[in-house]
Short mmCIF file of C-alpha atoms in Angstrom, two decimals:
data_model
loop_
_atom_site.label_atom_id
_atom_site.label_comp_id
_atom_site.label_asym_id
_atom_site.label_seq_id
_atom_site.Cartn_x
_atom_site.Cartn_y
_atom_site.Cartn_z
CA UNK A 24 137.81 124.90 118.59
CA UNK A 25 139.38 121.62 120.10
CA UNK A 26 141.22 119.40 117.66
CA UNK A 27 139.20 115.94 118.40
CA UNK A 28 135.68 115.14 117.74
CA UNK A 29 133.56 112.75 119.68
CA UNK A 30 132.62 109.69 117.41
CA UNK A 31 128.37 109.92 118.56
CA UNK A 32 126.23 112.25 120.11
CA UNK A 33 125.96 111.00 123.06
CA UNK A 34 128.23 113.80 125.25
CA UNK A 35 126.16 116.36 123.84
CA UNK A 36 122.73 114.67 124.43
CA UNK A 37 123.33 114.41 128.10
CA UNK A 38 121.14 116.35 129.86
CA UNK A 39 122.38 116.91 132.98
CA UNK A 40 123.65 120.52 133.92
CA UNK A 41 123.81 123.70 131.77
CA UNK A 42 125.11 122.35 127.96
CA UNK A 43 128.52 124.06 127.34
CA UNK A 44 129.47 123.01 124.00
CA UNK A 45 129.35 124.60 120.83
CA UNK A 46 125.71 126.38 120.17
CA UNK A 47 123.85 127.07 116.46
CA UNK A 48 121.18 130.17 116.96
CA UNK A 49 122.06 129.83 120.64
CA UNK A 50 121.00 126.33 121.76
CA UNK A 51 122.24 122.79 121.37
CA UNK A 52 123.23 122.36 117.61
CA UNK A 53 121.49 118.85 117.98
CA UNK A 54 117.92 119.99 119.46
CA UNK A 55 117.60 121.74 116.04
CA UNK A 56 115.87 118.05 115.52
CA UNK A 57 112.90 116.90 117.27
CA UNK A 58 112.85 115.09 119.86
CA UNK A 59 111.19 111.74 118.07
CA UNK A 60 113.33 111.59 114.83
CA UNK A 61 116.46 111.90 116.26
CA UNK A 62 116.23 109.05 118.94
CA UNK A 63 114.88 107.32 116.02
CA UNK A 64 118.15 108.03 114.17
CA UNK A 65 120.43 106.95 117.35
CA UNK A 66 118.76 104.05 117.47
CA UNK A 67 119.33 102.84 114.01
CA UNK A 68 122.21 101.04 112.80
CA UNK A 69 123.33 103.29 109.79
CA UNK A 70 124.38 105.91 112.88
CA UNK A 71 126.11 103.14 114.90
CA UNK A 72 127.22 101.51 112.00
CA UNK A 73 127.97 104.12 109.29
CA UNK A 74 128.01 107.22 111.03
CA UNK A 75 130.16 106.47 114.13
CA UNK A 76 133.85 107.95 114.57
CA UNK A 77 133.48 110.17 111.37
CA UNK A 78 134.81 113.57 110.73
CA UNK A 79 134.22 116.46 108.23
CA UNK A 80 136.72 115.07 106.18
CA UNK A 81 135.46 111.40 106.32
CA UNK A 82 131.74 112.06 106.30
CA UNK A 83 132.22 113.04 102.38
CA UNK A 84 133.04 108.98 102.04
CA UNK A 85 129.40 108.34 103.37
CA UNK A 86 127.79 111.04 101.48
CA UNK A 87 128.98 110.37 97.78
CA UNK A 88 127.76 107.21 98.79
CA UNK A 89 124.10 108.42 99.49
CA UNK A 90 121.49 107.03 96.64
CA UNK A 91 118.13 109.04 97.81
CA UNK A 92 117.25 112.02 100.14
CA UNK A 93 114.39 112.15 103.16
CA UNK A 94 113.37 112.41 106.24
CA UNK A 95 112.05 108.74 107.02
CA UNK A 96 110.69 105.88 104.98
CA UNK A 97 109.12 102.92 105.33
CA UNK A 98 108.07 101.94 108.95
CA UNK A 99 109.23 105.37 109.55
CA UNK A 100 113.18 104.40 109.36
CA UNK A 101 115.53 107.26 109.35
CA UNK A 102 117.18 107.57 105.59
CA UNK A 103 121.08 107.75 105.95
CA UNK A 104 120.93 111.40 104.35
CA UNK A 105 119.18 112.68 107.49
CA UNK A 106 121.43 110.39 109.84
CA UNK A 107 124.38 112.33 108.42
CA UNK A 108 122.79 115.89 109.01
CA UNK A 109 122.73 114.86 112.45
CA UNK A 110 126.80 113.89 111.99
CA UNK A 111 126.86 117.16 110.75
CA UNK A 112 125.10 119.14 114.07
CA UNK A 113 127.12 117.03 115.94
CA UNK A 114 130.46 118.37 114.15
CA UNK A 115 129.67 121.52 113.36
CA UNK A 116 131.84 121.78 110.52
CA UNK A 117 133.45 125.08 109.55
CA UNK A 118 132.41 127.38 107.27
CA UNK A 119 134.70 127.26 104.41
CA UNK A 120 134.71 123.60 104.66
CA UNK A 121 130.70 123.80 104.12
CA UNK A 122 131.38 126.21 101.03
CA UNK A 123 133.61 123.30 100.11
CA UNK A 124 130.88 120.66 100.17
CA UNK A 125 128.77 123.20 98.31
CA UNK A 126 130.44 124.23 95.40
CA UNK A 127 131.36 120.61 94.53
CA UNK A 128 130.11 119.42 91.27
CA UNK A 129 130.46 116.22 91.12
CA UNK A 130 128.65 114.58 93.97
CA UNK A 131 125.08 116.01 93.97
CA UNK A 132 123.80 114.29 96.76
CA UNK A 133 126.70 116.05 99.18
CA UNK A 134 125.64 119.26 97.57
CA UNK A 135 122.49 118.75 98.59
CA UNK A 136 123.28 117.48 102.19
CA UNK A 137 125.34 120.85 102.77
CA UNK A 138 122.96 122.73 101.65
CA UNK A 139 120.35 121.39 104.37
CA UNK A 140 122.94 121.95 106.60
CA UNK A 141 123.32 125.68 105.78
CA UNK A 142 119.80 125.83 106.12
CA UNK A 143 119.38 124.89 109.38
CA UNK A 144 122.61 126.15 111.13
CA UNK A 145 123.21 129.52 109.00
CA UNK A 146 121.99 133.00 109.54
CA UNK A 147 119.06 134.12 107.31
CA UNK A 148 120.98 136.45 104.99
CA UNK A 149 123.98 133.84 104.34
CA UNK A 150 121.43 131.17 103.56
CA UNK A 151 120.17 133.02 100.76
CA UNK A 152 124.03 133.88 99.07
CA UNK A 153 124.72 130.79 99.63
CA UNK A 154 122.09 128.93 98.35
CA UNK A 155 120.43 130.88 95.69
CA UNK A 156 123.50 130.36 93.08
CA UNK A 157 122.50 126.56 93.57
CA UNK A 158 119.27 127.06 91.25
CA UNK A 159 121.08 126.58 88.45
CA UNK A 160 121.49 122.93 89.43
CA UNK A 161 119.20 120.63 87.66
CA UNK A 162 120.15 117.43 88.41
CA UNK A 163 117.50 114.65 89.53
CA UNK A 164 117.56 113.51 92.39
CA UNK A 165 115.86 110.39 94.20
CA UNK A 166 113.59 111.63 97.29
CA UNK A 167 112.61 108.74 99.46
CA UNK A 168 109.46 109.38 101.91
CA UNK A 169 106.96 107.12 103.50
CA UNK A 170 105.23 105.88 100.54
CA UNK A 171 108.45 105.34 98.37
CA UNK A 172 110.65 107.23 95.94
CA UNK A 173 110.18 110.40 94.32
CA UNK A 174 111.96 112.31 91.86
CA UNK A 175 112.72 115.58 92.46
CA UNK A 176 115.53 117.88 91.13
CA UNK A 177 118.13 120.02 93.13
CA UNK A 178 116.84 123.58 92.25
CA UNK A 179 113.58 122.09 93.54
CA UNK A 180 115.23 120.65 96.61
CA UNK A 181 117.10 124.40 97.19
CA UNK A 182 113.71 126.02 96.89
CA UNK A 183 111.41 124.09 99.12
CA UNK A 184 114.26 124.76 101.96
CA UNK A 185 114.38 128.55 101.30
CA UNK A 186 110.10 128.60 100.94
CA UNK A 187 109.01 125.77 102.72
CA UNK A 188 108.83 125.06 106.79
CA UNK A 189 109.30 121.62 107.09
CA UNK A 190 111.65 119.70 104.69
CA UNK A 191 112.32 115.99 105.24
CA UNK A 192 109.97 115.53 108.37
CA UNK A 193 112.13 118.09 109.66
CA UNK A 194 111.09 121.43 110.96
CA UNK A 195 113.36 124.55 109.91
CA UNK A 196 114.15 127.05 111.75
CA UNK A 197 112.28 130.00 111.49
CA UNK A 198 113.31 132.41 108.84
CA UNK A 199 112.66 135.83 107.36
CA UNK A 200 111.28 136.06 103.51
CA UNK A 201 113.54 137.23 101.24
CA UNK A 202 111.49 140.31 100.51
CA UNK A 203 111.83 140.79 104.69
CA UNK A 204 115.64 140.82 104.54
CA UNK A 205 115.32 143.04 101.33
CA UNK A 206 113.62 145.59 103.48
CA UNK A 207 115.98 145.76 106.26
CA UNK A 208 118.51 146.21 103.90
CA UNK A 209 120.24 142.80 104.79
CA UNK A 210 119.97 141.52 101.08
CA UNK A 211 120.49 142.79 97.33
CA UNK A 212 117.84 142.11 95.03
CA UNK A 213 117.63 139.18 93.93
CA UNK A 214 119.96 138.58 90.27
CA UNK A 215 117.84 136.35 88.06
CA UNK A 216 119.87 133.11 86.77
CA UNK A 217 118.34 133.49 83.55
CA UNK A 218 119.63 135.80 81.65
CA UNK A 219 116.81 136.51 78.75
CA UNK A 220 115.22 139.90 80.30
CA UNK A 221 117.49 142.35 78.17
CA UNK A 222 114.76 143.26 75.92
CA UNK A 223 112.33 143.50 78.93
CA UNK A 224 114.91 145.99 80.41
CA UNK A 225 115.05 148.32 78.17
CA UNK A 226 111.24 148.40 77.60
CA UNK A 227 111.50 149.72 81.13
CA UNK A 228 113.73 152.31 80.45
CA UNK A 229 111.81 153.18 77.60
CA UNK A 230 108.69 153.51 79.69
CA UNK A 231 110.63 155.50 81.98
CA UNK A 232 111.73 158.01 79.76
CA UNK A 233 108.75 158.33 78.77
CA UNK A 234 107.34 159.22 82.20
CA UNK B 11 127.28 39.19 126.92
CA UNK B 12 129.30 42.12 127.73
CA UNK B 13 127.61 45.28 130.19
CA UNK B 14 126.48 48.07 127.72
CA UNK B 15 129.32 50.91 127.42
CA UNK B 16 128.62 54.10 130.05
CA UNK B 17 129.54 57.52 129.69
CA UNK B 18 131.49 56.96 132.18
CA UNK B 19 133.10 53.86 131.24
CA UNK B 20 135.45 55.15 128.70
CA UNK B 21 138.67 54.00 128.87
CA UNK B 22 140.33 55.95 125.97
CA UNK B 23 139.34 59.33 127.64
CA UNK B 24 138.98 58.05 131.56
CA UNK B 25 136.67 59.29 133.49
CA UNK B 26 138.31 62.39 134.96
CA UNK B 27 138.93 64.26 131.61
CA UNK B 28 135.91 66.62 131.58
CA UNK B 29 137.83 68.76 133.93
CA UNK B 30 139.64 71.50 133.67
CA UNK B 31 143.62 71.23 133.08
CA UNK B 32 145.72 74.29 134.12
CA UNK B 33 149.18 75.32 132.64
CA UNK B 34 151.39 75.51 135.71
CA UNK B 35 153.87 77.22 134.35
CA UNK B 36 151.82 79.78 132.63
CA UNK B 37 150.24 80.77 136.22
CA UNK B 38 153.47 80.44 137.60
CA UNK B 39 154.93 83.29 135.16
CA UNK B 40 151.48 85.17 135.89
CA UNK B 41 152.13 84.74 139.88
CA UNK B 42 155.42 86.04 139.02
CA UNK B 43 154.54 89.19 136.86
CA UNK B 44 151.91 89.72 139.82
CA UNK B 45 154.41 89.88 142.82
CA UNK B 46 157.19 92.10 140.60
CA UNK B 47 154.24 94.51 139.83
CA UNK B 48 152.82 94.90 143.16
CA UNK B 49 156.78 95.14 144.42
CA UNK B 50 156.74 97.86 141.87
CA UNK B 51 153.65 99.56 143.11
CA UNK B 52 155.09 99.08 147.11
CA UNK B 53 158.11 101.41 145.87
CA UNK B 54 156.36 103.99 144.01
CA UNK B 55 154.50 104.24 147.13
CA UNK B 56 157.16 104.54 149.62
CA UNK B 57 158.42 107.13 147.33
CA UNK B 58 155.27 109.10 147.52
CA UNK B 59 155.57 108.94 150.84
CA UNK B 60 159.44 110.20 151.24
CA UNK B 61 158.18 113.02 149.05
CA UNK B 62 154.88 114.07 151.19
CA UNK B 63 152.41 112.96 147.86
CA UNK B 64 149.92 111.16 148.01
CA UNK B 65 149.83 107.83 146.14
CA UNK B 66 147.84 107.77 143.11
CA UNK B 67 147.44 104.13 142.26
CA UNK B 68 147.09 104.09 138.23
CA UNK B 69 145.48 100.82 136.41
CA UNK B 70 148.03 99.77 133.61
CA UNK B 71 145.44 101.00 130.89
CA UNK B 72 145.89 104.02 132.34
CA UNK B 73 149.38 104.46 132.70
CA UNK B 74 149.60 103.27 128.64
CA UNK B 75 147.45 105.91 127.73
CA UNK B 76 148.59 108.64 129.46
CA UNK B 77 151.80 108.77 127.10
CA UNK B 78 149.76 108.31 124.18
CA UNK B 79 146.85 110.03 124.59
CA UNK B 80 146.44 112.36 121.51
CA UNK B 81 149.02 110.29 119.47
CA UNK B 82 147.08 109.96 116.12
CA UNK B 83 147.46 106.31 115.70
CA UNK B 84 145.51 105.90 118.79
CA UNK B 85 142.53 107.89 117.43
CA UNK B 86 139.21 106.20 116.22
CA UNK B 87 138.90 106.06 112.69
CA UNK B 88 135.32 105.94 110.88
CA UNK B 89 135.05 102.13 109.47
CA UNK B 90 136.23 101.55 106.22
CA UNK B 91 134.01 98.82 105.24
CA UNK B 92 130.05 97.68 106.36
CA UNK B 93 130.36 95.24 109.61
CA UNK B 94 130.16 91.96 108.43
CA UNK B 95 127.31 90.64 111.00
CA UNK B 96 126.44 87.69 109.26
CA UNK B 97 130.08 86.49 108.89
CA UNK B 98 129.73 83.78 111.34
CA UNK B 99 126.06 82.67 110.51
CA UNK B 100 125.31 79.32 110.96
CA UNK B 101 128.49 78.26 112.79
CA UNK B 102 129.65 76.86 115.79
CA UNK B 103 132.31 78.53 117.64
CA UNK B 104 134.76 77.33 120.72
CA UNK B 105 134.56 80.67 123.19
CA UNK B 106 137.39 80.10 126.14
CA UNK B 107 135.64 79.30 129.11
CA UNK B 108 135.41 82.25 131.23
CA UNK B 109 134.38 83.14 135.14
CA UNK B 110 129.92 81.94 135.10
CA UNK B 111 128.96 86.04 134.34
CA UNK B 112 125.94 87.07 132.91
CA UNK B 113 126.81 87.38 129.36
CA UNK B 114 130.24 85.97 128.94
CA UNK B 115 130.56 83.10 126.18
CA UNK B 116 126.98 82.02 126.93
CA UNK B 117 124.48 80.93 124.21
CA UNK B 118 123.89 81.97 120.63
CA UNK B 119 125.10 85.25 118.97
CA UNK B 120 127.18 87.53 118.48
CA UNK B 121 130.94 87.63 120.00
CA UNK B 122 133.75 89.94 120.82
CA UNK B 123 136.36 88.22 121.42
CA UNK B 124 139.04 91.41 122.74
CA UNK B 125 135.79 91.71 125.75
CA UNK B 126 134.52 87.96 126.20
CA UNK B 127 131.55 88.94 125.91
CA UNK B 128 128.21 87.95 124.05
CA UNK B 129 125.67 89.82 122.47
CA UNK B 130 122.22 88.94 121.41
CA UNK B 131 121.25 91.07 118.56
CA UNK B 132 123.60 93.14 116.06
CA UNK B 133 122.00 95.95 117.54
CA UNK B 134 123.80 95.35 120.52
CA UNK B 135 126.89 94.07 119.04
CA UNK B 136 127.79 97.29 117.36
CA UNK B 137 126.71 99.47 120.32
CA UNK B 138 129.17 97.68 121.89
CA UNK B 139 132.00 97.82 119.67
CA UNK B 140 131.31 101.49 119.79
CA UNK B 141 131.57 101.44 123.61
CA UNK B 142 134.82 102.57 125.98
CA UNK B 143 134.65 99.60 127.14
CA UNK B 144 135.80 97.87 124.06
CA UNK B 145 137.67 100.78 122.88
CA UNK B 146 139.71 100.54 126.24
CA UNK B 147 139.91 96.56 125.55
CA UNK B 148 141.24 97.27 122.10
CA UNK B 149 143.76 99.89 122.62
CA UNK B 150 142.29 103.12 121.13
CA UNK B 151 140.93 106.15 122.50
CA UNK B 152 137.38 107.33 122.26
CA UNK B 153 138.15 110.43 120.17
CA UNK B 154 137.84 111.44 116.79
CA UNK B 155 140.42 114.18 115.05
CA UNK B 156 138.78 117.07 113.88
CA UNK B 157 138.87 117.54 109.82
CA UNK B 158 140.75 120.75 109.01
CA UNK B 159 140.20 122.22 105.55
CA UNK B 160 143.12 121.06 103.46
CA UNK B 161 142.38 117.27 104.70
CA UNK B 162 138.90 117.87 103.22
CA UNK B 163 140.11 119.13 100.69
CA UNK B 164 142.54 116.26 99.83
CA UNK B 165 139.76 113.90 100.64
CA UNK B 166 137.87 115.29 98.16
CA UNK B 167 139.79 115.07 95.18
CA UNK B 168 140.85 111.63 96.48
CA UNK B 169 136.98 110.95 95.57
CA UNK B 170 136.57 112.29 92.61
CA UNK B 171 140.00 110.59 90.82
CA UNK B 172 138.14 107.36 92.63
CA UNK B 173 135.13 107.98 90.60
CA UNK B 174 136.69 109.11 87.44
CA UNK B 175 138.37 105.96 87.87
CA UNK B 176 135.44 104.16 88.37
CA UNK B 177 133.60 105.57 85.48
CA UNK B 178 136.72 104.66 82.74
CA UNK B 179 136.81 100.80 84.19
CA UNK B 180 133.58 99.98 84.03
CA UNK B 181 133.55 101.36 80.02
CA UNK B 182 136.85 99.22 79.31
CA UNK B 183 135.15 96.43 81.08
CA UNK B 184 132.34 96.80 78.61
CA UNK B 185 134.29 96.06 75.32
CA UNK B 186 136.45 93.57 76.69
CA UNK B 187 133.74 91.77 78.34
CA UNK B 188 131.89 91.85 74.55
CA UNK B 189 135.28 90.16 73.51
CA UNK B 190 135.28 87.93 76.33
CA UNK B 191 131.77 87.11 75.57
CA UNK B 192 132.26 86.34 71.99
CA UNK B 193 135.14 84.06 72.31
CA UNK B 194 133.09 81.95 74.48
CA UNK B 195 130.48 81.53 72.31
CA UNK B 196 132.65 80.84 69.40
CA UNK B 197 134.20 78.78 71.60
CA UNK B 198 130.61 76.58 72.38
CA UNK B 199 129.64 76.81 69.04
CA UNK B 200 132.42 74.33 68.15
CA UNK B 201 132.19 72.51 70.73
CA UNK B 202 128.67 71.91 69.76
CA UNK B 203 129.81 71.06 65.97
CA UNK B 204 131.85 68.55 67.07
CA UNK B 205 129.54 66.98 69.63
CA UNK B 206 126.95 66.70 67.19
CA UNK B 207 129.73 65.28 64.36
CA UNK B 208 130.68 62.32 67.03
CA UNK B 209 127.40 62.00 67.38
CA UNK B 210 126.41 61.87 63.57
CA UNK B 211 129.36 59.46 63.38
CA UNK B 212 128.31 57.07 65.89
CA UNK B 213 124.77 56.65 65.04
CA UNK B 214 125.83 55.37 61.62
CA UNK B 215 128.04 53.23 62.63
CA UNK B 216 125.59 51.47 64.69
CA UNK B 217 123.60 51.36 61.31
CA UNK B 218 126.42 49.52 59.71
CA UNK B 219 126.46 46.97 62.42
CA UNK B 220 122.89 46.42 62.26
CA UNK B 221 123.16 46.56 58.59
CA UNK B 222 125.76 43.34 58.56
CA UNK B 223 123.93 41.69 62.03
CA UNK B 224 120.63 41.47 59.71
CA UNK B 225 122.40 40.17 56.61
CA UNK B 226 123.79 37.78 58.41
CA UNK B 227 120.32 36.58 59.85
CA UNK B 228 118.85 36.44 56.31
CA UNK B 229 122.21 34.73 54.94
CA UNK B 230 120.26 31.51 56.67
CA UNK B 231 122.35 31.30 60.02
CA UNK B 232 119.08 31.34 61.91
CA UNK B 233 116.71 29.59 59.50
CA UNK B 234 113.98 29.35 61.64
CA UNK B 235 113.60 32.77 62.87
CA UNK B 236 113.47 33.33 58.85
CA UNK B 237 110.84 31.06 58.61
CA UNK B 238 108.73 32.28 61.43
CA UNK B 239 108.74 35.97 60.35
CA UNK B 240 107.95 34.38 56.71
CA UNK B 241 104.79 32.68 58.51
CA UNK B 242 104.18 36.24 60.11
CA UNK B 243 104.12 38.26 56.98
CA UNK B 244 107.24 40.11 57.16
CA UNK B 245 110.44 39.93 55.95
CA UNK B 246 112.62 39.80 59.17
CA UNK B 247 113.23 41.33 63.20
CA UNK B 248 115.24 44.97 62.14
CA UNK B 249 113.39 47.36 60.39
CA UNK B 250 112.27 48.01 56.43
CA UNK B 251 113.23 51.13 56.32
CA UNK B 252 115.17 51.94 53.27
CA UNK B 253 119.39 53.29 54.13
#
């Protein structure tokens, strides 16, 4: 991997000739957004403002700054949360320094920022590991779509990207259900977070004894 | 009667001032700079040619950046603060006057001043700040350094002691802004004591005067103003009311 980013996306936008730069589920990391939204987002002055010349290391200024998530709001303006998951396409930021962003407690809205990320760029069976432990997280947090602000809660937030297709006006990449990966043999089962199923257990045993 | 005044006519600036003046000696150093360089470029040609290359002529940007190229300090940094676009709203500024192109120091808006050039809209502006162009102008190279994990890392923590930080000021500010608060109001409730004690003061003093002014009518200095107000039915000019 080279040791200098490019501060936009232009390079990798250009469409002439084959695209020879770093790939997510084999194509351009940044075609994992539609077309519309992401001109929309190159357009707008939090990306050349905000968003220009950053790295992995400096994007965490911008996104313990973040006060809402979503896709766009109000005359369908990009939200700075989903100009920065383009940053993040564009930089293709290791692994461990995504587990990094992750398991951070104190900034929720980065958690939640990574975690998109993961979604989109990881493979199916790491998205689940990764993400799944995150359910334990119930912090608020401020959702911002076309008709204003919503609250939602990070466990919520984890779940609608693991169940749902499209997650702030963004379509996800196609993905296996858990049960899916389960059957192929690709995931454990699935440990609950909550911890209150002893007694249930042991009915079970009971019941199989029995049988 | 004297002719009115033309523009022209104005002997304090004369009539030839509106034109351009031009520092000899600074075109005379530029002249020279020119001929050493291009005596410079003549050699590194005829060398080229002793040695079978081919000349390569390099623009001085260039040949700057070459030695420099990944040097760190040289490297674009993200922007520490917001762009200040409305910094210069509402003024007028003096742009040098430049060469009649399109956009150089022409009109209202926005301008960058390492370019001499003019922009419109912010929009604009900031695209352009973000351009090679400018970065060329400016000295910097259009390159970002990749994060590794310790300077995440580092980062990191850096922004969490910031917000621990953050969090412990704004309690202290709290209770000493309380303090702060209270003084002040002490502070205006005495002021407010006193004002109204001056003011208690001078209002009956004024009563005394008026007091002795009246007495002195009615001691018979003005006997017919007595008289009249007799004739009137009342007793004199100031008021009855009891002190």
């Amino acid at each position: 991997m080279s040791k200098t980013d490019l501060p936009d996306a232009k390079a990798m936008l250009d469409s002439r000739g084959l695209y020879d730069g770093p790939t997510i589920h084999s194509m351009n990391p940044l075609l994992l957004m539609e077309k519309i939204i992401r001109e929309r987002i190159i357009d707008s002055m939090y990306w050349k403002e905000q968003a220009w010349g950053l790295n992995a290391a400096t994007l965490l200024d911008r996104a313990v700054e973040l006060q809402f998530i979503g896709g766009q709001y109000a005359n369908q303006k990009p939200t700075p949360f989903i100009c920065l998951i383009l940053k993040m396409l564009q930089l293709n930021p290791e692994r461990e320094i995504l587990l990094e962003y992750v398991q951070d407690e104190d900034f929720k809205y980065l958690r939640v920022l990574a975690a998109f990320y993961i979604r989109l760029a990881w493979p199916a069976a790491e998205i689940y590991k990764t993400l799944e432990p995150l359910m334990a997280d119930y912090r608020k947090i401020r959702l911002r779509t076309q008709s204003g602000y919503k609250l939602t809660f990070v466990d919520e937030f984890i779940d609608e990207l693991l169940t749902k297709e499209r997650v702030c006006d963004i379509a996800l990449p196609r993905m296996p259900t858990r049960a899916q990966l389960e059957d192929m043999d690709e995931l454990e089962p699935r440990e609950p977070l909550v911890s209150d199923v002893d007694s249930d257990e042991e009915g079970e045993e009971g019941e199989m004894m029995e049988e | 009667m004297s002719k009115p005044k033309g523009v022209y006519d104005n002997a304090a600036t004369g009539d030839t001032s509106f034109r351009r003046t031009w520092d000899r000696e600074e075109y005379a150093q530029k002249a020279a700079e020119r001929q050493s360089r291009e005596a410079k470029e003549r050699k590194e040609r005829y060398e080229a040619k002793l040695a079978g290359k081919k000349y390569i002529p390099k623009s001085e940007v260039d040949a700057n950046a070459e030695e420099t190229r990944f040097d760190d300090s040289r490297m674009i940094e993200a922007r520490r603060g917001r762009i200040r676009l409305d910094e210069n709203l509402n003024k007028v500024q003096i742009v040098p006057l430049g060469t009649t192109g399109s956009r150089r120091g022409k009109g209202p808006g926005y301008y960058c001043e390492a370019c001499d050039l003019n922009f419109t809209n912010s929009l604009e502006y900031v695209e352009h700040l973000n351009s090679k162009q400018h970065l060329n102008a400016t000295g910097q190279t259009d390159v970002v350094e990749r994060a590794t994990l310790e300077m995440v890392r580092e980062r990191l923590i850096w922004l969490k002691q910031r917000k621990h930080e953050q969090d412990k000021a704004e309690e202290f500010d709290l209770a000493k802004r309380l303090a702060e608060r209270k003084t002040i109001e002490e502070q205006e409730r005495l002021e407010k004591k006193e004002r109204k004690r001056i003011k208690k003061e001078e209002t009956r003093q004024k009563k005394v005067l008026t007091a002795t002014e009246t007495s002195e009518q009615t001691s018979g200095v003005d006997v017919d103003a007595a008289m009249m107000a007799r004739m009137m039915g009342f007793g004199g000019f100031t008021s009855t009311k009891t002190r």
